[in-house]
């Protein structure tokens, strides 16, 4: 990997990866829809709306690998999801194919499978079970990655990110937290592992309360260094009572409960 592009580089994960990947590859190209901090040594800075194909073609020119964080990062209107996470996503993959990109590491999400119950342990082979329009768009990204891997030979790793941050912020996040250094390790596996063709992994630390069987990540060499458990007592003592029963029962939490109108739950 000579030149690696990070889309959505101005967001929380993008800003963190900008630091943790600094100097790892000869050039990091950092792109966002909005203006971001100016380029330093070994960096190129770009401003692109991924809904604009001609701009995306310029954004990916000369790039070997893409870490795609761009688009909408939570539940939103269908129009915004369509623009950023369906049309924009397609533009990145198709322009990447045209430009000869070898690898795409995709920030998919726990919300692609967020309607699984919290008493279930799920692995990378479960059917998608999105909890929101946003989750559907992440399932779409995994399907698009499969197509571009099978048909065009692009190596794809979809990282179903849990909740990224320096520490877990509530009870649900104790099960899905990922630390900056653990996510950096996973992203590097996605870009650098010699055998990746199509892989789905969970972007979570080694959390004692995890809902995931992340054996596929471990098979690829992932050795997470962090666990939310030492923070559990403090997090639980600050947890407000009275969450929606659907939010409490489902892995996606409020993403599953918002707009919920089923008269009985699906198992
Ligand atoms: C996500 O996919 C979002 O991008 C992030 O903002 C959080 O909401 C996270 O999931 C989560 O589930 O906590």
PDB file of C-alpha atoms and ligand atoms in Angstrom:
ATOM      1  CA  UNK A   1       0.000   0.000   0.000  1.00  0.00           C
ATOM      2  CA  UNK A   2       1.591   3.231  -1.165  1.00  0.00           C
ATOM      3  CA  UNK A   3      -1.329   5.614  -1.013  1.00  0.00           C
ATOM      4  CA  UNK A   4      -4.292   4.941   1.269  1.00  0.00           C
ATOM      5  CA  UNK A   5      -7.455   7.027   1.149  1.00  0.00           C
ATOM      6  CA  UNK A   6      -9.594   7.642   4.222  1.00  0.00           C
ATOM      7  CA  UNK A   7     -13.071   8.941   3.405  1.00  0.00           C
ATOM      8  CA  UNK A   8     -15.038  10.621   6.161  1.00  0.00           C
ATOM      9  CA  UNK A   9     -11.654  11.689   7.507  1.00  0.00           C
ATOM     10  CA  UNK A  10     -13.163  14.588   9.451  1.00  0.00           C
ATOM     11  CA  UNK A  11     -15.360  12.357  11.644  1.00  0.00           C
ATOM     12  CA  UNK A  12     -14.428  10.876  15.010  1.00  0.00           C
ATOM     13  CA  UNK A  13     -13.003   7.617  13.658  1.00  0.00           C
ATOM     14  CA  UNK A  14     -11.377   9.390  10.711  1.00  0.00           C
ATOM     15  CA  UNK A  15      -9.570  11.897  12.910  1.00  0.00           C
ATOM     16  CA  UNK A  16      -8.317   9.095  15.133  1.00  0.00           C
ATOM     17  CA  UNK A  17      -7.095   6.924  12.230  1.00  0.00           C
ATOM     18  CA  UNK A  18      -5.379   9.965  10.752  1.00  0.00           C
ATOM     19  CA  UNK A  19      -3.151   9.946  13.832  1.00  0.00           C
ATOM     20  CA  UNK A  20      -2.744   6.207  14.407  1.00  0.00           C
ATOM     21  CA  UNK A  21      -1.961   5.519  10.720  1.00  0.00           C
ATOM     22  CA  UNK A  22       0.368   8.481  10.366  1.00  0.00           C
ATOM     23  CA  UNK A  23       3.625   7.240   8.829  1.00  0.00           C
ATOM     24  CA  UNK A  24       2.326   3.671   8.389  1.00  0.00           C
ATOM     25  CA  UNK A  25       1.841   4.131   4.627  1.00  0.00           C
ATOM     26  CA  UNK A  26       3.888   6.533   2.484  1.00  0.00           C
ATOM     27  CA  UNK A  27       0.843   8.700   1.691  1.00  0.00           C
ATOM     28  CA  UNK A  28      -2.484   9.083   3.478  1.00  0.00           C
ATOM     29  CA  UNK A  29      -5.098  10.881   1.419  1.00  0.00           C
ATOM     30  CA  UNK A  30      -7.743  12.342   3.700  1.00  0.00           C
ATOM     31  CA  UNK A  31     -11.110  13.262   2.282  1.00  0.00           C
ATOM     32  CA  UNK A  32     -14.327  14.603   3.706  1.00  0.00           C
ATOM     33  CA  UNK A  33     -17.411  16.458   2.523  1.00  0.00           C
ATOM     34  CA  UNK A  34     -16.408  19.388   4.703  1.00  0.00           C
ATOM     35  CA  UNK A  35     -13.052  21.127   5.056  1.00  0.00           C
ATOM     36  CA  UNK A  36     -10.600  19.378   7.401  1.00  0.00           C
ATOM     37  CA  UNK A  37      -7.241  20.274   8.939  1.00  0.00           C
ATOM     38  CA  UNK A  38      -4.539  21.001   6.344  1.00  0.00           C
ATOM     39  CA  UNK A  39      -2.147  18.333   5.077  1.00  0.00           C
ATOM     40  CA  UNK A  40       1.051  17.567   6.966  1.00  0.00           C
ATOM     41  CA  UNK A  41       4.049  15.559   5.722  1.00  0.00           C
ATOM     42  CA  UNK A  42       2.891  12.325   4.103  1.00  0.00           C
ATOM     43  CA  UNK A  43      -0.699  13.552   3.804  1.00  0.00           C
ATOM     44  CA  UNK A  44      -2.954  14.816   1.040  1.00  0.00           C
ATOM     45  CA  UNK A  45      -6.196  16.567   1.889  1.00  0.00           C
ATOM     46  CA  UNK A  46      -9.280  16.494  -0.313  1.00  0.00           C
ATOM     47  CA  UNK A  47     -12.856  17.771  -0.108  1.00  0.00           C
ATOM     48  CA  UNK A  48     -15.450  15.679  -1.942  1.00  0.00           C
ATOM     49  CA  UNK A  49     -19.178  15.010  -1.753  1.00  0.00           C
ATOM     50  CA  UNK A  50     -19.293  11.288  -2.532  1.00  0.00           C
ATOM     51  CA  UNK A  51     -22.677  11.737  -4.192  1.00  0.00           C
ATOM     52  CA  UNK A  52     -20.823  13.387  -7.100  1.00  0.00           C
ATOM     53  CA  UNK A  53     -19.253  10.652  -9.270  1.00  0.00           C
ATOM     54  CA  UNK A  54     -16.850  12.930 -11.173  1.00  0.00           C
ATOM     55  CA  UNK A  55     -15.512  14.262  -7.862  1.00  0.00           C
ATOM     56  CA  UNK A  56     -15.193  10.713  -6.488  1.00  0.00           C
ATOM     57  CA  UNK A  57     -13.167   9.688  -9.555  1.00  0.00           C
ATOM     58  CA  UNK A  58     -10.736  12.508  -8.773  1.00  0.00           C
ATOM     59  CA  UNK A  59     -10.713  11.539  -5.089  1.00  0.00           C
ATOM     60  CA  UNK A  60      -9.640   7.928  -5.740  1.00  0.00           C
ATOM     61  CA  UNK A  61      -7.093   8.554  -8.527  1.00  0.00           C
ATOM     62  CA  UNK A  62      -3.751   6.943  -7.692  1.00  0.00           C
ATOM     63  CA  UNK A  63      -4.989   5.212  -4.549  1.00  0.00           C
ATOM     64  CA  UNK A  64      -4.121   1.572  -3.653  1.00  0.00           C
ATOM     65  CA  UNK A  65      -6.469   1.083  -0.733  1.00  0.00           C
ATOM     66  CA  UNK A  66      -9.550   2.801   0.692  1.00  0.00           C
ATOM     67  CA  UNK A  67     -10.816   2.993   4.260  1.00  0.00           C
ATOM     68  CA  UNK A  68     -14.404   4.039   3.636  1.00  0.00           C
ATOM     69  CA  UNK A  69     -15.858   5.868   6.617  1.00  0.00           C
ATOM     70  CA  UNK A  70     -17.737   8.484   4.597  1.00  0.00           C
ATOM     71  CA  UNK A  71     -21.492   8.872   4.346  1.00  0.00           C
ATOM     72  CA  UNK A  72     -24.139   9.078   7.052  1.00  0.00           C
ATOM     73  CA  UNK A  73     -23.084   7.559  10.377  1.00  0.00           C
ATOM     74  CA  UNK A  74     -26.424   7.082  12.108  1.00  0.00           C
ATOM     75  CA  UNK A  75     -30.173   6.863  11.475  1.00  0.00           C
ATOM     76  CA  UNK A  76     -31.416   9.578   9.141  1.00  0.00           C
ATOM     77  CA  UNK A  77     -34.016  10.344   6.496  1.00  0.00           C
ATOM     78  CA  UNK A  78     -34.198   8.001   3.532  1.00  0.00           C
ATOM     79  CA  UNK A  79     -33.123  10.859   1.223  1.00  0.00           C
ATOM     80  CA  UNK A  80     -29.897  11.421   3.184  1.00  0.00           C
ATOM     81  CA  UNK A  81     -29.170   7.692   3.532  1.00  0.00           C
ATOM     82  CA  UNK A  82     -29.780   7.260  -0.200  1.00  0.00           C
ATOM     83  CA  UNK A  83     -27.412  10.085  -1.108  1.00  0.00           C
ATOM     84  CA  UNK A  84     -24.538   9.231   1.242  1.00  0.00           C
ATOM     85  CA  UNK A  85     -24.758   5.499   1.897  1.00  0.00           C
ATOM     86  CA  UNK A  86     -26.234   4.059  -1.283  1.00  0.00           C
ATOM     87  CA  UNK A  87     -25.358   6.393  -4.190  1.00  0.00           C
ATOM     88  CA  UNK A  88     -22.200   7.725  -2.530  1.00  0.00           C
ATOM     89  CA  UNK A  89     -21.102   4.248  -1.525  1.00  0.00           C
ATOM     90  CA  UNK A  90     -21.638   2.918  -5.040  1.00  0.00           C
ATOM     91  CA  UNK A  91     -19.634   5.810  -6.461  1.00  0.00           C
ATOM     92  CA  UNK A  92     -16.687   4.984  -4.196  1.00  0.00           C
ATOM     93  CA  UNK A  93     -16.686   1.299  -5.189  1.00  0.00           C
ATOM     94  CA  UNK A  94     -17.193   1.923  -8.889  1.00  0.00           C
ATOM     95  CA  UNK A  95     -14.641   4.724  -9.121  1.00  0.00           C
ATOM     96  CA  UNK A  96     -12.276   2.560  -7.063  1.00  0.00           C
ATOM     97  CA  UNK A  97     -12.697  -0.305  -9.523  1.00  0.00           C
ATOM     98  CA  UNK A  98     -12.024   2.010 -12.462  1.00  0.00           C
ATOM     99  CA  UNK A  99      -8.901   3.334 -10.737  1.00  0.00           C
ATOM    100  CA  UNK A 100      -7.512  -0.149  -9.970  1.00  0.00           C
ATOM    101  CA  UNK A 101      -7.933   0.026  -6.185  1.00  0.00           C
ATOM    102  CA  UNK A 102      -6.819  -3.269  -4.601  1.00  0.00           C
ATOM    103  CA  UNK A 103      -8.451  -3.138  -1.160  1.00  0.00           C
ATOM    104  CA  UNK A 104     -11.488  -1.588   0.458  1.00  0.00           C
ATOM    105  CA  UNK A 105     -11.934  -1.616   4.217  1.00  0.00           C
ATOM    106  CA  UNK A 106     -15.529  -0.676   4.898  1.00  0.00           C
ATOM    107  CA  UNK A 107     -16.943   0.775   8.096  1.00  0.00           C
ATOM    108  CA  UNK A 108     -20.092  -1.293   8.250  1.00  0.00           C
ATOM    109  CA  UNK A 109     -21.895  -1.392  11.575  1.00  0.00           C
ATOM    110  CA  UNK A 110     -23.415  -3.421  14.385  1.00  0.00           C
ATOM    111  CA  UNK A 111     -26.697  -1.945  13.102  1.00  0.00           C
ATOM    112  CA  UNK A 112     -26.563  -4.224  10.024  1.00  0.00           C
ATOM    113  CA  UNK A 113     -27.422  -6.985  12.527  1.00  0.00           C
ATOM    114  CA  UNK A 114     -28.977  -4.874  15.283  1.00  0.00           C
ATOM    115  CA  UNK A 115     -32.296  -6.725  15.524  1.00  0.00           C
ATOM    116  CA  UNK A 116     -30.632  -9.845  16.936  1.00  0.00           C
ATOM    117  CA  UNK A 117     -31.495 -10.296  20.600  1.00  0.00           C
ATOM    118  CA  UNK A 118     -28.991  -9.531  23.275  1.00  0.00           C
ATOM    119  CA  UNK A 119     -29.141 -13.115  24.554  1.00  0.00           C
ATOM    120  CA  UNK A 120     -27.871 -14.344  21.184  1.00  0.00           C
ATOM    121  CA  UNK A 121     -24.225 -14.687  20.205  1.00  0.00           C
ATOM    122  CA  UNK A 122     -23.780 -13.985  16.517  1.00  0.00           C
ATOM    123  CA  UNK A 123     -20.862 -14.547  14.192  1.00  0.00           C
ATOM    124  CA  UNK A 124     -19.871 -13.231  10.768  1.00  0.00           C
ATOM    125  CA  UNK A 125     -22.086 -15.777   8.964  1.00  0.00           C
ATOM    126  CA  UNK A 126     -25.489 -14.729  10.348  1.00  0.00           C
ATOM    127  CA  UNK A 127     -28.058 -13.246   7.991  1.00  0.00           C
ATOM    128  CA  UNK A 128     -28.224  -9.486   8.136  1.00  0.00           C
ATOM    129  CA  UNK A 129     -30.952  -8.164  10.423  1.00  0.00           C
ATOM    130  CA  UNK A 130     -30.840  -4.369  10.175  1.00  0.00           C
ATOM    131  CA  UNK A 131     -32.447  -2.221  12.852  1.00  0.00           C
ATOM    132  CA  UNK A 132     -32.820   1.017  10.857  1.00  0.00           C
ATOM    133  CA  UNK A 133     -32.575   2.546   7.388  1.00  0.00           C
ATOM    134  CA  UNK A 134     -28.952   3.192   8.338  1.00  0.00           C
ATOM    135  CA  UNK A 135     -28.479  -0.510   9.156  1.00  0.00           C
ATOM    136  CA  UNK A 136     -29.992  -1.442   5.785  1.00  0.00           C
ATOM    137  CA  UNK A 137     -27.442   0.810   4.067  1.00  0.00           C
ATOM    138  CA  UNK A 138     -24.634  -0.982   5.933  1.00  0.00           C
ATOM    139  CA  UNK A 139     -26.030  -4.365   4.833  1.00  0.00           C
ATOM    140  CA  UNK A 140     -26.021  -2.951   1.291  1.00  0.00           C
ATOM    141  CA  UNK A 141     -22.342  -2.069   1.694  1.00  0.00           C
ATOM    142  CA  UNK A 142     -21.570  -5.676   2.627  1.00  0.00           C
ATOM    143  CA  UNK A 143     -23.464  -6.898  -0.447  1.00  0.00           C
ATOM    144  CA  UNK A 144     -21.715  -4.394  -2.703  1.00  0.00           C
ATOM    145  CA  UNK A 145     -18.364  -5.469  -1.257  1.00  0.00           C
ATOM    146  CA  UNK A 146     -19.247  -9.072  -2.095  1.00  0.00           C
ATOM    147  CA  UNK A 147     -20.093  -8.157  -5.690  1.00  0.00           C
ATOM    148  CA  UNK A 148     -16.897  -6.173  -6.220  1.00  0.00           C
ATOM    149  CA  UNK A 149     -14.850  -8.950  -4.647  1.00  0.00           C
ATOM    150  CA  UNK A 150     -16.421 -11.755  -6.696  1.00  0.00           C
ATOM    151  CA  UNK A 151     -16.722  -9.910  -9.974  1.00  0.00           C
ATOM    152  CA  UNK A 152     -13.733  -7.563  -9.933  1.00  0.00           C
ATOM    153  CA  UNK A 153     -11.299  -9.171  -7.478  1.00  0.00           C
ATOM    154  CA  UNK A 154     -11.168  -6.256  -5.062  1.00  0.00           C
ATOM    155  CA  UNK A 155     -10.158  -7.401  -1.564  1.00  0.00           C
ATOM    156  CA  UNK A 156     -12.901  -6.342   0.849  1.00  0.00           C
ATOM    157  CA  UNK A 157     -13.083  -6.350   4.614  1.00  0.00           C
ATOM    158  CA  UNK A 158     -16.324  -5.155   6.189  1.00  0.00           C
ATOM    159  CA  UNK A 159     -15.770  -4.163   9.794  1.00  0.00           C
ATOM    160  CA  UNK A 160     -19.079  -4.175  11.678  1.00  0.00           C
ATOM    161  CA  UNK A 161     -18.037  -1.458  14.076  1.00  0.00           C
ATOM    162  CA  UNK A 162     -19.643  -1.464  17.488  1.00  0.00           C
ATOM    163  CA  UNK A 163     -19.097   1.799  19.350  1.00  0.00           C
ATOM    164  CA  UNK A 164     -15.793   3.568  18.877  1.00  0.00           C
ATOM    165  CA  UNK A 165     -14.266   5.685  21.605  1.00  0.00           C
ATOM    166  CA  UNK A 166     -11.661   5.996  24.309  1.00  0.00           C
ATOM    167  CA  UNK A 167     -14.059   4.302  26.771  1.00  0.00           C
ATOM    168  CA  UNK A 168     -17.498   2.597  26.815  1.00  0.00           C
ATOM    169  CA  UNK A 169     -20.309   5.087  27.416  1.00  0.00           C
ATOM    170  CA  UNK A 170     -23.293   2.987  28.570  1.00  0.00           C
ATOM    171  CA  UNK A 171     -24.510  -0.547  29.279  1.00  0.00           C
ATOM    172  CA  UNK A 172     -25.088  -1.477  25.624  1.00  0.00           C
ATOM    173  CA  UNK A 173     -21.714  -0.119  24.635  1.00  0.00           C
ATOM    174  CA  UNK A 174     -19.984  -2.363  27.247  1.00  0.00           C
ATOM    175  CA  UNK A 175     -20.823  -5.200  24.833  1.00  0.00           C
ATOM    176  CA  UNK A 176     -19.794  -3.468  21.594  1.00  0.00           C
ATOM    177  CA  UNK A 177     -17.058  -1.002  22.505  1.00  0.00           C
ATOM    178  CA  UNK A 178     -13.918  -0.740  20.369  1.00  0.00           C
ATOM    179  CA  UNK A 179     -10.855   1.213  21.403  1.00  0.00           C
ATOM    180  CA  UNK A 180      -8.838   3.328  18.948  1.00  0.00           C
ATOM    181  CA  UNK A 181      -5.856   0.983  19.012  1.00  0.00           C
ATOM    182  CA  UNK A 182      -7.969  -2.145  18.489  1.00  0.00           C
ATOM    183  CA  UNK A 183      -9.813  -0.598  15.544  1.00  0.00           C
ATOM    184  CA  UNK A 184      -6.507   0.543  14.055  1.00  0.00           C
ATOM    185  CA  UNK A 185      -5.247  -3.028  14.250  1.00  0.00           C
ATOM    186  CA  UNK A 186      -8.336  -4.338  12.435  1.00  0.00           C
ATOM    187  CA  UNK A 187      -8.109  -1.708   9.707  1.00  0.00           C
ATOM    188  CA  UNK A 188      -4.466  -2.586   9.130  1.00  0.00           C
ATOM    189  CA  UNK A 189      -5.368  -6.273   8.829  1.00  0.00           C
ATOM    190  CA  UNK A 190      -7.951  -5.307   6.224  1.00  0.00           C
ATOM    191  CA  UNK A 191      -5.418  -3.371   4.178  1.00  0.00           C
ATOM    192  CA  UNK A 192      -2.334  -5.532   4.671  1.00  0.00           C
ATOM    193  CA  UNK A 193      -3.313  -9.182   5.186  1.00  0.00           C
ATOM    194  CA  UNK A 194      -2.164 -10.998   2.047  1.00  0.00           C
ATOM    195  CA  UNK A 195      -5.157 -13.336   1.696  1.00  0.00           C
ATOM    196  CA  UNK A 196      -8.188 -11.121   2.063  1.00  0.00           C
ATOM    197  CA  UNK A 197     -10.789 -11.479  -0.658  1.00  0.00           C
ATOM    198  CA  UNK A 198     -14.089 -11.009   1.231  1.00  0.00           C
ATOM    199  CA  UNK A 199     -14.266 -10.906   5.001  1.00  0.00           C
ATOM    200  CA  UNK A 200     -16.737  -9.702   7.610  1.00  0.00           C
ATOM    201  CA  UNK A 201     -15.440  -9.063  11.120  1.00  0.00           C
ATOM    202  CA  UNK A 202     -16.778  -7.298  14.194  1.00  0.00           C
ATOM    203  CA  UNK A 203     -15.060  -4.048  15.088  1.00  0.00           C
ATOM    204  CA  UNK A 204     -15.067  -4.611  18.837  1.00  0.00           C
ATOM    205  CA  UNK A 205     -12.459  -4.936  21.556  1.00  0.00           C
ATOM    206  CA  UNK A 206     -12.078  -8.109  23.625  1.00  0.00           C
ATOM    207  CA  UNK A 207     -15.155  -7.269  25.706  1.00  0.00           C
ATOM    208  CA  UNK A 208     -16.168  -9.794  28.354  1.00  0.00           C
ATOM    209  CA  UNK A 209     -19.829  -8.882  27.691  1.00  0.00           C
ATOM    210  CA  UNK A 210     -19.563  -9.215  23.907  1.00  0.00           C
ATOM    211  CA  UNK A 211     -22.528 -10.464  21.849  1.00  0.00           C
ATOM    212  CA  UNK A 212     -20.216 -11.528  19.048  1.00  0.00           C
ATOM    213  CA  UNK A 213     -18.255 -14.595  18.111  1.00  0.00           C
ATOM    214  CA  UNK A 214     -15.438 -12.689  16.443  1.00  0.00           C
ATOM    215  CA  UNK A 215     -13.463 -15.797  15.496  1.00  0.00           C
ATOM    216  CA  UNK A 216     -13.144 -14.613  11.901  1.00  0.00           C
ATOM    217  CA  UNK A 217     -11.164 -11.573  13.042  1.00  0.00           C
ATOM    218  CA  UNK A 218      -8.992 -13.792  15.272  1.00  0.00           C
ATOM    219  CA  UNK A 219      -8.382 -16.163  12.346  1.00  0.00           C
ATOM    220  CA  UNK A 220      -6.981 -13.178  10.438  1.00  0.00           C
ATOM    221  CA  UNK A 221      -4.587 -12.387  13.282  1.00  0.00           C
ATOM    222  CA  UNK A 222      -6.564  -9.842  15.328  1.00  0.00           C
ATOM    223  CA  UNK A 223      -5.310  -9.628  18.916  1.00  0.00           C
ATOM    224  CA  UNK A 224      -7.400  -7.009  20.692  1.00  0.00           C
ATOM    225  CA  UNK A 225      -5.734  -5.340  23.646  1.00  0.00           C
ATOM    226  CA  UNK A 226      -8.720  -3.763  25.373  1.00  0.00           C
ATOM    227  CA  UNK A 227     -11.834  -4.910  27.263  1.00  0.00           C
ATOM    228  CA  UNK A 228     -14.667  -2.718  28.547  1.00  0.00           C
ATOM    229  CA  UNK A 229     -15.061  -4.748  31.761  1.00  0.00           C
ATOM    230  CA  UNK A 230     -12.829  -2.682  34.060  1.00  0.00           C
ATOM    231  CA  UNK A 231     -15.201   0.243  33.351  1.00  0.00           C
ATOM    232  CA  UNK A 232     -18.388  -1.780  33.833  1.00  0.00           C
ATOM    233  CA  UNK A 233     -19.221  -0.881  37.432  1.00  0.00           C
ATOM    234  CA  UNK A 234     -18.857   2.833  36.794  1.00  0.00           C
ATOM    235  CA  UNK A 235     -20.836   2.707  33.540  1.00  0.00           C
ATOM    236  CA  UNK A 236     -23.672   0.658  35.088  1.00  0.00           C
ATOM    237  CA  UNK A 237     -23.976   2.926  38.099  1.00  0.00           C
ATOM    238  CA  UNK A 238     -24.591   5.868  35.753  1.00  0.00           C
ATOM    239  CA  UNK A 239     -27.117   4.005  33.536  1.00  0.00           C
ATOM    240  CA  UNK A 240     -30.529   5.763  33.527  1.00  0.00           C
ATOM    241  CA  UNK A 241     -33.494   3.397  34.159  1.00  0.00           C
ATOM    242  CA  UNK A 242     -36.537   2.864  31.962  1.00  0.00           C
ATOM    243  CA  UNK A 243     -35.272   2.135  28.463  1.00  0.00           C
ATOM    244  CA  UNK A 244     -37.821   1.025  25.834  1.00  0.00           C
ATOM    245  CA  UNK A 245     -38.317  -2.811  26.080  1.00  0.00           C
ATOM    246  CA  UNK A 246     -37.332  -3.268  22.428  1.00  0.00           C
ATOM    247  CA  UNK A 247     -34.178  -1.201  22.948  1.00  0.00           C
ATOM    248  CA  UNK A 248     -33.355  -3.325  26.006  1.00  0.00           C
ATOM    249  CA  UNK A 249     -33.915  -6.635  24.221  1.00  0.00           C
ATOM    250  CA  UNK A 250     -32.184  -5.958  20.926  1.00  0.00           C
ATOM    251  CA  UNK A 251     -28.486  -5.492  20.245  1.00  0.00           C
ATOM    252  CA  UNK A 252     -29.052  -2.283  18.282  1.00  0.00           C
ATOM    253  CA  UNK A 253     -30.724  -0.576  21.271  1.00  0.00           C
ATOM    254  CA  UNK A 254     -32.613   2.597  20.412  1.00  0.00           C
ATOM    255  CA  UNK A 255     -31.919   2.098  16.704  1.00  0.00           C
ATOM    256  CA  UNK A 256     -34.247  -0.937  16.952  1.00  0.00           C
ATOM    257  CA  UNK A 257     -36.820   0.797  19.163  1.00  0.00           C
ATOM    258  CA  UNK A 258     -37.145   4.065  17.222  1.00  0.00           C
ATOM    259  CA  UNK A 259     -40.244   4.101  14.966  1.00  0.00           C
ATOM    260  CA  UNK A 260     -41.109   0.566  16.205  1.00  0.00           C
ATOM    261  CA  UNK A 261     -44.731  -0.350  15.421  1.00  0.00           C
ATOM    262  CA  UNK A 262     -44.903  -4.181  15.259  1.00  0.00           C
ATOM    263  CA  UNK A 263     -47.734  -5.626  17.350  1.00  0.00           C
ATOM    264  CA  UNK A 264     -45.525  -8.523  18.472  1.00  0.00           C
ATOM    265  CA  UNK A 265     -41.786  -9.085  18.317  1.00  0.00           C
ATOM    266  CA  UNK A 266     -40.175 -11.370  15.775  1.00  0.00           C
ATOM    267  CA  UNK A 267     -38.113 -13.934  17.643  1.00  0.00           C
TER     268      UNK A 267
HETATM  269  C1  LIG B   1     -22.932   3.259  14.664  1.00  0.00           C
HETATM  270  O1  LIG B   1     -22.926   2.575  13.655  1.00  0.00           O
HETATM  271  C2  LIG B   1     -22.778   4.729  14.594  1.00  0.00           C
HETATM  272  O2  LIG B   1     -21.970   5.140  13.516  1.00  0.00           O
HETATM  273  C3  LIG B   1     -22.289   5.319  15.879  1.00  0.00           C
HETATM  274  O3  LIG B   1     -22.486   6.713  15.831  1.00  0.00           O
HETATM  275  C4  LIG B   1     -22.969   4.710  17.094  1.00  0.00           C
HETATM  276  O4  LIG B   1     -24.338   5.028  17.080  1.00  0.00           O
HETATM  277  C5  LIG B   1     -22.766   3.211  17.072  1.00  0.00           C
HETATM  278  O5  LIG B   1     -23.217   2.669  15.861  1.00  0.00           O
HETATM  279  C6  LIG B   1     -23.472   2.508  18.235  1.00  0.00           C
HETATM  280  O6  LIG B   1     -24.224   1.563  18.010  1.00  0.00           O
HETATM  281  O7  LIG B   1     -23.216   2.891  19.366  1.00  0.00           O
END
